[in-house]
CSV table of C-alpha atoms in Angstrom, one decimal:
chain,number,residue,atom,x,y,z
S,1,MET,CA,-114.7,-53.3,76.4
S,2,TRP,CA,-113.8,-50.4,74.2
S,3,SER,CA,-116.1,-47.4,73.6
S,4,LEU,CA,-117.4,-46.9,70.1
S,5,PRO,CA,-114.7,-44.5,69.0
S,6,GLN,CA,-112.0,-46.7,70.4
S,7,ALA,CA,-113.5,-49.8,68.7
S,8,GLN,CA,-113.7,-47.9,65.4
S,9,ARG,CA,-110.0,-47.1,65.6
S,10,ALA,CA,-109.2,-50.7,66.5
S,11,ILE,CA,-111.2,-52.0,63.6
S,12,ILE,CA,-109.3,-49.7,61.2
S,13,PHE,CA,-105.9,-50.8,62.7
S,14,ALA,CA,-107.0,-54.4,62.5
S,15,GLY,CA,-107.9,-53.9,58.9
S,16,CYS,CA,-104.4,-52.7,58.2
S,17,LEU,CA,-102.9,-55.8,59.8
S,18,ALA,CA,-105.2,-57.9,57.7
S,19,ALA,CA,-104.3,-56.1,54.6
S,20,ALA,CA,-100.6,-56.8,55.2
S,21,TYR,CA,-101.4,-60.5,55.8
S,22,THR,CA,-103.3,-60.6,52.5
S,23,GLN,CA,-100.6,-58.9,50.4
S,24,LEU,CA,-97.8,-60.9,51.8
S,25,THR,CA,-99.6,-64.2,51.2
S,26,THR,CA,-101.2,-63.5,47.8
S,27,SER,CA,-98.7,-61.2,46.2
S,28,PRO,CA,-97.0,-61.9,42.8
S,29,ALA,CA,-94.3,-63.6,44.9
S,30,THR,CA,-96.7,-66.5,45.5
S,31,ILE,CA,-97.2,-66.8,41.7
S,32,GLU,CA,-93.5,-66.7,41.1
S,33,TYR,CA,-93.0,-69.3,43.8
S,34,ALA,CA,-95.5,-71.6,42.1
S,35,ARG,CA,-93.8,-71.0,38.8
S,36,ARG,CA,-90.5,-72.1,40.2
S,37,LEU,CA,-92.2,-75.3,41.5
S,38,GLY,CA,-93.3,-76.0,37.9
S,39,ALA,CA,-96.8,-74.5,37.9
S,40,ASN,CA,-98.5,-73.9,34.5
S,41,GLU,CA,-101.4,-71.7,33.4
S,42,LEU,CA,-104.0,-74.2,34.7
S,43,HIS,CA,-102.4,-74.2,38.2
S,44,ILE,CA,-102.3,-70.4,38.2
S,45,GLY,CA,-105.9,-70.3,37.1
S,46,ILE,CA,-106.9,-72.6,40.0
S,47,LEU,CA,-104.8,-70.5,42.4
S,48,GLY,CA,-106.6,-67.3,41.2
S,49,ALA,CA,-110.0,-69.0,41.4
S,50,LEU,CA,-109.7,-70.2,45.0
S,51,PRO,CA,-110.3,-66.9,46.7
S,52,THR,CA,-113.7,-66.6,45.0
S,53,LEU,CA,-114.5,-70.2,44.4
S,54,MET,CA,-114.5,-71.0,48.1
S,55,LEU,CA,-117.0,-68.2,48.8
S,56,PHE,CA,-119.7,-70.9,48.9
S,57,CYS,CA,-118.6,-71.4,52.5
S,58,GLN,CA,-120.4,-68.1,53.3
S,59,PHE,CA,-123.7,-70.0,52.9
S,60,LEU,CA,-122.6,-72.4,55.6
S,61,ALA,CA,-121.8,-69.5,57.9
S,62,ALA,CA,-125.2,-67.9,57.1
S,63,ILE,CA,-127.0,-71.1,58.2
S,64,ALA,CA,-124.8,-71.5,61.3
S,65,VAL,CA,-125.3,-67.9,62.5
S,66,ASN,CA,-129.1,-68.4,62.9
S,67,HIS,CA,-128.3,-71.0,65.6
S,68,LEU,CA,-125.9,-68.7,67.5
S,69,GLN,CA,-126.5,-66.1,70.1
S,70,TYR,CA,-123.0,-64.6,69.7
S,71,ARG,CA,-120.6,-65.0,66.8
S,72,ARG,CA,-117.2,-63.9,68.3
S,73,ARG,CA,-115.9,-67.3,69.5
S,74,LEU,CA,-116.7,-69.2,66.3
S,75,TRP,CA,-115.4,-66.3,64.2
S,76,PHE,CA,-112.1,-66.0,66.2
S,77,TRP,CA,-111.1,-69.7,66.0
S,78,THR,CA,-112.1,-70.1,62.4
S,79,ALA,CA,-110.2,-67.0,61.4
S,80,MET,CA,-107.1,-68.0,63.5
S,81,ALA,CA,-107.0,-71.4,61.7
S,82,HIS,CA,-107.2,-69.5,58.4
S,83,ARG,CA,-104.2,-67.4,59.4
S,84,LEU,CA,-102.1,-70.4,60.2
S,85,MET,CA,-103.0,-72.6,57.3
S,86,LEU,CA,-100.2,-71.6,54.9
S,87,LEU,CA,-97.4,-72.3,57.3
S,88,PRO,CA,-96.9,-76.0,56.2
S,89,VAL,CA,-96.3,-75.1,52.5
S,90,ALA,CA,-93.9,-72.3,53.6
S,91,LEU,CA,-91.9,-74.4,55.9
S,92,GLY,CA,-92.3,-77.8,54.2
S,93,PRO,CA,-89.7,-77.4,51.4
S,94,TRP,CA,-87.1,-76.6,54.1
S,95,LEU,CA,-88.0,-79.6,56.3
S,96,PHE,CA,-88.5,-82.1,53.5
S,97,PRO,CA,-86.2,-81.0,50.6
S,98,GLU,CA,-86.4,-84.4,48.9
S,99,THR,CA,-90.1,-83.9,48.1
S,100,SER,CA,-90.8,-83.1,44.4
S,101,GLY,CA,-92.0,-79.7,43.0
S,102,PRO,CA,-95.4,-81.0,41.8
S,103,THR,CA,-96.2,-82.3,45.3
S,104,TRP,CA,-95.6,-78.9,46.7
S,105,ILE,CA,-97.7,-77.2,44.0
S,106,TRP,CA,-100.7,-79.3,44.8
S,107,LEU,CA,-100.1,-78.9,48.5
S,108,LEU,CA,-100.0,-75.1,47.9
S,109,LEU,CA,-103.3,-75.3,46.0
S,110,GLY,CA,-104.9,-77.6,48.6
S,111,LEU,CA,-103.9,-75.5,51.6
S,112,THR,CA,-104.9,-72.3,49.8
S,113,ALA,CA,-108.3,-73.8,49.2
S,114,VAL,CA,-108.7,-74.6,53.0
S,115,ASN,CA,-107.3,-71.2,53.8
S,116,GLN,CA,-109.9,-69.4,51.6
S,117,ALA,CA,-112.7,-71.7,52.8
S,118,LEU,CA,-112.0,-70.7,56.4
S,119,LEU,CA,-111.7,-67.1,55.5
S,120,HIS,CA,-115.1,-67.1,53.7
S,121,PHE,CA,-116.8,-69.0,56.5
S,122,SER,CA,-115.5,-66.4,59.1
S,123,SER,CA,-116.1,-63.3,56.9
S,124,PRO,CA,-119.9,-63.2,57.1
S,125,LEU,CA,-119.8,-63.7,60.8
S,126,TRP,CA,-117.5,-60.7,61.1
S,127,LEU,CA,-119.5,-58.6,58.6
S,128,SER,CA,-122.8,-59.3,60.3
S,129,TRP,CA,-121.2,-58.5,63.7
S,130,MET,CA,-119.9,-55.2,62.3
S,131,GLY,CA,-123.3,-54.6,60.6
S,132,ASP,CA,-125.1,-55.0,64.0
S,133,TYR,CA,-122.5,-52.9,65.9
S,134,LEU,CA,-121.5,-49.9,63.7
S,135,PRO,CA,-123.9,-47.0,63.2
S,136,HIS,CA,-125.4,-46.6,59.8
S,137,THR,CA,-125.0,-42.9,59.7
S,138,GLY,CA,-121.9,-42.0,57.7
S,139,LEU,CA,-121.1,-45.7,57.4
S,140,SER,CA,-119.7,-45.5,53.8
S,141,SER,CA,-117.4,-42.6,54.9
S,142,TYR,CA,-116.2,-44.8,57.7
S,143,TRP,CA,-115.5,-47.7,55.3
S,144,GLY,CA,-113.8,-45.2,53.0
S,145,ALA,CA,-111.5,-44.2,55.9
S,146,ARG,CA,-110.8,-47.9,56.7
S,147,GLN,CA,-110.1,-48.6,53.0
S,148,TYR,CA,-107.7,-45.6,52.9
S,149,TRP,CA,-105.5,-46.9,55.6
S,150,MET,CA,-105.7,-50.5,54.4
S,151,GLN,CA,-104.7,-49.5,50.9
S,152,TRP,CA,-101.7,-47.5,52.2
S,153,THR,CA,-100.7,-50.6,54.3
S,154,SER,CA,-101.0,-52.8,51.2
S,155,ALA,CA,-98.8,-50.4,49.3
S,156,VAL,CA,-96.2,-50.3,52.1
S,157,SER,CA,-96.3,-54.1,52.5
S,158,LEU,CA,-95.6,-54.7,48.8
S,159,PHE,CA,-92.9,-52.0,48.6
S,160,ALA,CA,-91.2,-53.5,51.6
S,161,ALA,CA,-91.4,-57.0,50.0
S,162,ALA,CA,-90.0,-55.6,46.8
S,163,THR,CA,-87.2,-53.8,48.6
S,164,VAL,CA,-86.2,-56.9,50.6
S,165,LEU,CA,-86.1,-59.0,47.4
S,166,TYR,CA,-84.0,-56.4,45.6
S,167,GLU,CA,-81.6,-55.5,48.4
S,168,LEU,CA,-81.0,-58.9,49.9
S,169,ARG,CA,-81.1,-60.8,46.6
S,170,LEU,CA,-83.3,-63.5,48.2
S,171,ASP,CA,-84.2,-66.5,46.2
S,172,ILE,CA,-88.0,-67.0,45.9
S,173,ARG,CA,-88.2,-69.9,48.3
S,174,THR,CA,-86.6,-68.0,51.1
S,175,ALA,CA,-88.7,-64.9,50.3
S,176,PHE,CA,-92.0,-66.8,50.2
S,177,THR,CA,-91.2,-68.4,53.6
S,178,ALA,CA,-90.2,-65.1,55.2
S,179,PHE,CA,-93.2,-63.3,53.9
S,180,THR,CA,-95.6,-66.1,55.1
S,181,LEU,CA,-94.1,-66.2,58.6
S,182,LEU,CA,-94.4,-62.4,59.0
S,183,ALA,CA,-97.9,-62.4,57.5
S,184,THR,CA,-99.0,-65.1,60.0
S,185,VAL,CA,-97.8,-63.0,63.0
S,186,LEU,CA,-99.6,-59.8,61.6
S,187,GLY,CA,-102.7,-61.8,60.9
S,188,ALA,CA,-103.0,-63.3,64.3
S,189,ALA,CA,-102.4,-59.8,65.9
S,190,ASP,CA,-105.3,-58.5,63.7
S,191,LEU,CA,-107.7,-61.0,65.3
S,192,LEU,CA,-106.6,-60.3,68.9
S,193,LEU,CA,-107.7,-56.6,68.5
S,194,PHE,CA,-111.3,-57.7,68.3
S,195,VAL,CA,-111.3,-59.3,71.8
S,196,LYS,CA,-112.4,-55.9,73.3
S,197,VAL,CA,-114.8,-54.8,70.5
S,198,PRO,CA,-118.4,-55.1,71.8
S,199,GLU,CA,-120.7,-57.6,70.1
S,200,PRO,CA,-124.5,-57.2,70.0
S,201,PRO,CA,-126.4,-60.5,70.1
S,202,VAL,CA,-127.5,-62.1,66.8
S,203,THR,CA,-130.9,-61.0,65.5
S,204,ARG,CA,-132.0,-64.5,64.4
S,205,VAL,CA,-134.8,-65.4,62.1
S,206,PRO,CA,-137.7,-66.7,64.3
S,207,GLN,CA,-138.0,-70.5,63.9
S,208,PRO,CA,-135.9,-70.5,60.7
S,209,ARG,CA,-136.7,-73.0,58.0
S,210,LEU,CA,-133.6,-73.7,55.9
S,211,ARG,CA,-135.5,-73.2,52.6
S,212,ASP,CA,-136.8,-69.8,53.7
S,213,VAL,CA,-133.4,-68.6,55.0
S,214,LEU,CA,-131.7,-69.6,51.8
S,215,SER,CA,-134.4,-68.1,49.5
S,216,GLU,CA,-135.2,-64.8,51.3
S,217,PRO,CA,-132.5,-62.7,49.5
S,218,PHE,CA,-133.8,-63.9,46.1
S,219,ARG,CA,-137.4,-62.9,46.9
S,220,ASN,CA,-136.3,-59.3,47.4
S,221,ARG,CA,-136.6,-58.0,43.8
S,222,GLU,CA,-134.0,-55.2,44.1
S,223,PHE,CA,-131.5,-57.3,46.0
S,224,LYS,CA,-132.0,-60.1,43.4
S,225,ARG,CA,-131.1,-57.6,40.7
S,226,PHE,CA,-127.9,-56.7,42.6
S,227,ILE,CA,-127.0,-60.4,43.0
S,228,LYS,CA,-127.4,-61.0,39.2
S,229,PHE,CA,-125.1,-58.2,38.4
S,230,THR,CA,-122.4,-59.2,40.9
S,231,CYS,CA,-122.4,-62.7,39.4
S,232,PHE,CA,-121.9,-61.4,35.9
S,233,TRP,CA,-119.3,-58.9,37.0
S,234,HIS,CA,-117.2,-61.7,38.5
S,235,PHE,CA,-117.6,-63.7,35.3
S,236,ALA,CA,-116.3,-60.7,33.3
S,237,ALA,CA,-113.5,-59.8,35.7
S,238,MET,CA,-112.1,-63.3,36.3
S,239,ALA,CA,-111.8,-64.1,32.6
S,240,GLY,CA,-108.6,-62.0,32.7
S,241,ALA,CA,-107.7,-60.7,36.1
S,242,PRO,CA,-106.0,-63.9,37.6
S,243,PHE,CA,-103.4,-63.9,34.8
S,244,ILE,CA,-102.1,-60.3,35.0
S,245,SER,CA,-99.0,-61.0,37.2
S,246,LEU,CA,-98.2,-64.2,35.3
S,247,TYR,CA,-98.4,-62.3,32.0
S,248,LEU,CA,-96.1,-59.6,33.2
S,249,LEU,CA,-93.6,-62.2,34.5
S,250,GLU,CA,-93.7,-64.6,31.7
S,251,GLU,CA,-94.7,-62.7,28.5
S,252,VAL,CA,-93.5,-59.2,29.1
S,253,GLY,CA,-90.4,-60.3,31.0
S,254,MET,CA,-90.6,-58.1,34.1
S,255,THR,CA,-88.7,-59.1,37.2
S,256,LEU,CA,-90.6,-60.0,40.4
S,257,TYR,CA,-89.3,-56.8,41.9
S,258,GLN,CA,-90.9,-54.7,39.0
S,259,VAL,CA,-94.2,-56.5,39.3
S,260,LEU,CA,-94.3,-55.9,43.1
S,261,LEU,CA,-93.5,-52.3,42.6
S,262,LEU,CA,-96.3,-52.1,40.0
S,263,TRP,CA,-98.9,-53.4,42.4
S,264,THR,CA,-97.5,-51.0,45.0
S,265,PHE,CA,-98.4,-48.1,42.7
S,266,SER,CA,-101.8,-49.7,42.3
S,267,TRP,CA,-102.5,-49.6,46.1
S,268,ILE,CA,-101.2,-46.0,46.3
S,269,GLY,CA,-103.8,-45.0,43.8
S,270,GLY,CA,-106.6,-46.7,45.8
S,271,ALA,CA,-105.4,-45.1,49.0
S,272,MET,CA,-105.5,-41.6,47.5
S,273,PHE,CA,-109.2,-41.8,46.7
S,274,SER,CA,-110.7,-44.1,49.3
S,275,HIS,CA,-111.8,-41.3,51.6
S,276,ARG,CA,-113.5,-39.4,48.8
S,277,LEU,CA,-115.2,-42.5,47.4
S,278,GLY,CA,-116.7,-43.2,50.8
S,279,ARG,CA,-118.0,-39.7,51.1
S,280,TRP,CA,-119.5,-39.8,47.6
S,281,SER,CA,-121.2,-43.1,48.4
S,282,ASP,CA,-122.8,-41.6,51.5
S,283,ARG,CA,-123.8,-38.4,49.8
S,284,PHE,CA,-124.9,-39.6,46.3
S,285,GLY,CA,-125.7,-43.3,47.0
S,286,ALA,CA,-123.9,-46.5,46.3
S,287,ARG,CA,-125.4,-47.0,42.8
S,288,PRO,CA,-123.8,-44.0,41.0
S,289,VAL,CA,-120.3,-44.8,42.4
S,290,LEU,CA,-120.7,-48.4,41.4
S,291,VAL,CA,-121.9,-47.4,37.9
S,292,LEU,CA,-119.1,-45.0,37.3
S,293,CYS,CA,-116.4,-47.4,38.5
S,294,VAL,CA,-117.6,-50.4,36.5
S,295,ALA,CA,-117.8,-48.2,33.4
S,296,PHE,CA,-114.0,-47.7,33.4
S,297,LYS,CA,-112.9,-51.2,34.6
S,298,SER,CA,-111.9,-52.3,31.1
S,299,VAL,CA,-109.1,-49.7,30.9
S,300,ASN,CA,-106.5,-52.0,32.6
S,301,MET,CA,-107.2,-54.9,30.2
S,302,ILE,CA,-106.9,-52.6,27.2
S,303,ALA,CA,-103.6,-51.3,28.5
S,304,LEU,CA,-102.3,-54.9,28.9
S,305,LEU,CA,-103.2,-55.6,25.3
S,306,LEU,CA,-101.3,-52.5,24.0
S,307,ILE,CA,-98.2,-52.3,26.2
S,308,PRO,CA,-94.9,-52.8,24.5
S,309,PRO,CA,-93.1,-56.1,25.2
S,310,THR,CA,-90.2,-54.2,26.8
S,311,PRO,CA,-90.2,-54.5,30.7
S,312,VAL,CA,-89.1,-50.9,31.5
S,313,LEU,CA,-91.4,-49.2,29.0
S,314,ALA,CA,-94.3,-51.5,30.0
S,315,PHE,CA,-93.7,-50.7,33.7
S,316,TRP,CA,-94.0,-47.0,33.3
S,317,ALA,CA,-96.9,-47.3,30.9
S,318,LEU,CA,-98.8,-49.5,33.3
S,319,ALA,CA,-98.0,-47.6,36.6
S,320,PRO,CA,-100.7,-44.9,36.2
S,321,ILE,CA,-103.2,-47.4,34.7
S,322,PHE,CA,-102.8,-49.7,37.8
S,323,MET,CA,-103.3,-46.7,40.1
S,324,LEU,CA,-106.5,-45.8,38.3
S,325,ASP,CA,-107.7,-49.5,38.3
S,326,GLN,CA,-107.2,-49.7,42.1
S,327,VAL,CA,-109.2,-46.5,42.5
S,328,LEU,CA,-112.0,-48.2,40.6
S,329,ASN,CA,-111.6,-51.4,42.7
S,330,ALA,CA,-111.9,-49.4,45.9
S,331,GLY,CA,-115.0,-47.6,44.6
S,332,ILE,CA,-116.7,-50.9,43.7
S,333,LEU,CA,-115.8,-52.4,47.2
S,334,ILE,CA,-117.1,-49.4,49.1
S,335,ALA,CA,-120.3,-49.1,47.0
S,336,ASN,CA,-121.0,-52.8,47.4
S,337,ASN,CA,-120.5,-52.6,51.1
S,338,GLY,CA,-122.8,-49.6,51.4
S,339,PHE,CA,-125.5,-51.1,49.2
S,340,MET,CA,-125.5,-54.4,51.1
S,341,ILE,CA,-125.6,-52.9,54.6
S,342,LYS,CA,-128.4,-50.5,53.7
S,343,HIS,CA,-130.5,-53.0,51.7
S,344,SER,CA,-130.5,-56.1,53.9
S,345,PRO,CA,-132.5,-56.7,57.1
S,346,SER,CA,-130.9,-57.2,60.5
S,347,GLN,CA,-132.6,-60.6,60.6
S,348,ASN,CA,-130.9,-63.0,58.2
S,349,ARG,CA,-128.3,-60.4,57.2
S,350,THR,CA,-125.6,-63.1,57.0
S,351,MET,CA,-127.6,-64.9,54.3
S,352,TYR,CA,-127.9,-61.7,52.3
S,353,ILE,CA,-124.2,-61.2,52.5
S,354,ALA,CA,-123.6,-64.8,51.3
S,355,ALA,CA,-126.1,-64.5,48.5
S,356,SER,CA,-124.5,-61.4,47.0
S,357,THR,CA,-120.9,-62.5,47.4
S,358,ALA,CA,-120.8,-66.3,47.5
S,359,LEU,CA,-122.7,-66.9,44.3
S,360,ALA,CA,-120.7,-64.3,42.5
S,361,GLY,CA,-117.5,-65.9,43.9
S,362,ILE,CA,-118.5,-69.3,42.7
S,363,VAL,CA,-119.1,-67.9,39.2
S,364,GLY,CA,-115.8,-66.1,39.2
S,365,GLY,CA,-113.9,-69.2,40.5
S,366,VAL,CA,-115.3,-71.5,37.8
S,367,THR,CA,-114.5,-68.8,35.2
S,368,SER,CA,-110.9,-68.5,36.4
S,369,ILE,CA,-110.3,-72.3,36.3
S,370,ALA,CA,-112.0,-72.6,32.8
S,371,ALA,CA,-109.9,-69.7,31.6
S,372,GLY,CA,-106.7,-71.3,32.9
S,373,GLY,CA,-107.6,-74.6,31.2
S,374,LEU,CA,-108.3,-72.8,27.9
S,375,MET,CA,-105.0,-70.9,28.2
S,376,THR,CA,-103.2,-74.2,28.7
S,377,LEU,CA,-104.7,-75.5,25.5
S,378,LEU,CA,-103.8,-72.3,23.6
S,379,ALA,CA,-100.3,-72.0,25.1
S,380,GLY,CA,-97.6,-71.6,22.4
S,381,GLN,CA,-100.0,-70.5,19.7
S,382,ARG,CA,-99.6,-67.1,18.1
S,383,TRP,CA,-101.7,-65.1,15.7
S,384,GLU,CA,-100.5,-62.2,13.5
S,385,LEU,CA,-102.9,-59.3,13.4
S,386,LEU,CA,-102.5,-55.5,12.8
S,387,GLY,CA,-98.8,-55.9,12.6
S,388,ARG,CA,-98.4,-57.5,16.0
S,389,SER,CA,-98.1,-61.1,17.3
S,390,TRP,CA,-100.9,-62.1,19.8
S,391,GLY,CA,-100.9,-65.0,22.2
S,392,HIS,CA,-103.1,-66.8,24.6
S,393,PHE,CA,-102.9,-64.1,27.2
S,394,HIS,CA,-104.2,-61.6,24.7
S,395,VAL,CA,-107.1,-63.8,23.9
S,396,MET,CA,-108.3,-63.9,27.5
S,397,PHE,CA,-107.7,-60.1,28.0
S,398,ALA,CA,-109.7,-59.3,24.9
S,399,GLY,CA,-112.6,-61.5,26.0
S,400,SER,CA,-112.6,-59.9,29.4
S,401,ILE,CA,-112.7,-56.4,27.8
S,402,VAL,CA,-115.9,-57.3,25.9
S,403,LEU,CA,-117.5,-58.8,29.0
S,404,ARG,CA,-116.7,-55.8,31.1
S,405,TRP,CA,-118.3,-53.6,28.5
S,406,VAL,CA,-121.5,-55.7,28.9
S,407,ALA,CA,-121.2,-55.4,32.7
S,408,ALA,CA,-121.0,-51.6,32.3
S,409,GLY,CA,-124.4,-51.6,30.7
S,410,TRP,CA,-125.9,-54.1,33.1
S,411,VAL,CA,-124.9,-52.3,36.3
S,412,ARG,CA,-127.2,-49.4,35.4
S,413,LYS,CA,-130.2,-51.8,36.0
S,414,ILE,CA,-129.5,-51.7,39.7
S,415,ARG,CA,-132.0,-49.6,41.6
S,416,GLU,CA,-131.4,-47.8,44.9
S,417,PRO,CA,-134.0,-45.6,46.6
S,418,ASN,CA,-132.9,-41.9,47.0
S,419,ALA,CA,-129.6,-42.5,45.0
S,420,LEU,CA,-128.7,-39.5,42.7
S,421,PRO,CA,-127.7,-39.8,39.0
S,422,VAL,CA,-124.1,-40.5,38.0
S,423,LYS,CA,-123.7,-37.0,36.7
S,424,HIS,CA,-123.5,-35.6,40.2
S,425,VAL,CA,-120.5,-37.8,41.0
S,426,MET,CA,-118.9,-36.7,37.7
S,427,GLY,CA,-119.6,-33.1,38.8
S,428,GLU,CA,-117.6,-33.7,42.0
S,429,ILE,CA,-114.7,-35.3,40.0
S,430,LEU,CA,-114.5,-32.4,37.6
S,431,GLY,CA,-114.8,-29.9,40.4
S,432,GLY,CA,-111.6,-31.3,41.9
S,433,LEU,CA,-109.5,-31.3,38.8
S,434,PRO,CA,-107.0,-28.5,37.9
S,435,TRP,CA,-108.8,-27.5,34.7
S,436,ARG,CA,-112.0,-26.2,36.5
S,437,PRO,CA,-111.0,-22.5,35.9
S,438,LEU,CA,-110.5,-23.2,32.2
S,439,LEU,CA,-113.9,-24.8,31.8
S,440,PHE,CA,-116.0,-22.4,33.9
S,441,PRO,CA,-115.9,-19.3,31.6
S,442,ILE,CA,-117.2,-21.2,28.5
S,443,GLY,CA,-119.9,-23.0,30.5
S,444,LEU,CA,-118.5,-26.5,30.1
S,445,TYR,CA,-118.3,-26.9,33.8
S,446,ARG,CA,-121.0,-25.9,36.3
S,447,SER,CA,-120.6,-26.8,40.0
S,448,VAL,CA,-123.3,-29.0,41.3
S,449,SER,CA,-124.5,-27.4,44.5
S,450,GLU,CA,-126.1,-29.0,47.5
S,451,THR,CA,-129.3,-27.0,46.7
S,452,GLU,CA,-129.6,-28.8,43.3
S,453,LEU,CA,-129.0,-32.2,44.8
S,454,THR,CA,-131.3,-32.1,47.8
S,455,GLY,CA,-133.4,-28.9,47.7
S,456,LYS,CA,-131.7,-27.8,50.9
S,457,PRO,CA,-129.5,-24.7,51.3
S,458,ALA,CA,-125.8,-25.2,50.7
S,459,THR,CA,-125.2,-24.8,54.4
S,460,ALA,CA,-126.8,-28.2,54.9
S,461,GLN,CA,-123.8,-29.9,53.3
S,462,PRO,CA,-122.5,-32.7,55.5
S,463,PRO,CA,-119.3,-32.1,57.4
S,464,ARG,CA,-116.0,-33.8,56.4
S,465,PRO,CA,-116.3,-37.5,57.2
S,466,LYS,CA,-114.8,-38.6,60.4
S,467,LEU,CA,-115.0,-41.6,62.7
S,468,LEU,CA,-118.6,-41.9,64.0
S,469,ASP,CA,-119.3,-40.2,67.3
S,470,ARG,CA,-120.3,-42.1,70.4
S,471,GLY,CA,-122.7,-39.4,71.1
S,472,GLN,CA,-124.9,-40.1,68.0
S,473,ASP,CA,-128.5,-40.9,68.6
S,474,ARG,CA,-128.4,-44.6,69.4
S,475,LYS,CA,-131.6,-45.3,67.5
S,476,SER,CA,-130.0,-44.2,64.3
S,477,SER,CA,-127.0,-46.3,65.3
S,478,GLU,CA,-128.9,-49.5,65.3
S,479,LEU,CA,-128.3,-51.4,62.0
S,480,THR,CA,-131.6,-52.0,60.3
S,481,GLY,CA,-130.1,-52.1,56.8
S,482,HIS,CA,-127.9,-54.3,54.7
S,483,ARG,CA,-124.4,-55.2,54.0
S,484,GLN,CA,-121.8,-56.8,51.9
S,485,GLY,CA,-118.2,-57.6,52.5
């Protein structure tokens, strides 16, 4: 078995392989492939809903884990089946060319549903394993480092896919098949890296009763508040998010190459700030990072409403917005992970994970399907307002904007012991910007020192985050907190 530092490096590398798998199988190329098969807005809504709708499988994993001593074997084979599940729809049109397009659309939706079900069954097993193995000290910084490399891998994967499409002039069926085959190989390699990662035994609930196991996260007042917010947040986000790529391809008229490049810029933005977001979450708490990121999450929807219907102009207008949006996504993910790990008990941790992600995912999935159905009904209708013509995409984006504003107020209700106010994170952001020298003389900027934040001298500032040391006190290494995925 690997030592802790070796295992931590392997977990980061495995995360990069998993990121490549995810990008190659869920990129805009998949949406374009579905469009060429004849998919409409309802099909795209269902496709966008499945990653979150199938999160209910996390409850099944949470129940199963309380009857296991070790999770590795069940996780490995479930995750391997997940990695292989899309091969039939990638190879099928080549093997059975006489089969009609609608058949392949529904097969794509069905296999994607099974693929996501297996993913979400295996995810809490992996997360609780990591929660029991990785030390809590500096954990958000470690997740930030992992996110940093995963986001760069996502950017490189999408850029490589875009380049292949552009240079080789591949048709979408050939491209989708090639991307899926490569993704399957990378995804299987990701799983094999965990063979040598140590696994502590499961801390099971003594004599668990199903009702108690299911209800425990909802009896925790602060965690219940967090669950309510995540459910509403998924409702707000999924009213518009699943249709972004379809809108750019269908309404704005971008090529698939341009859309892939746009998402590449997005992942670069996330990669640039993941390290910093992890450090802020460790230093100031998960809550202020979460509050700040949610407050700005309507920006991308607003930009989509306002962009000109010219592909080139829209591309360059959206590139910086997509970069910012992925920074916010990374911050939300890191903050959620940190909050869940530190606020859930080692016993029944898997159920806490499921309660905070599965319920929210079900809400988001139902929202995406309902939004897709509504868009199908509104398709073809136009409204003239403020000198512009607005369509069904704009209706959903506008609705999502309003809901995201409500979520920005709701997130402030989350409570986290010892978390600092949002203004301290803002102080860090302003402190790193190039106009600091201009603001300082007139008193508009004042550095927030460590003495102000903690009452300790500035020399007590934590060192630059790095992979956790094997030599740390093992007692502080034991996970007694909480976690999300």
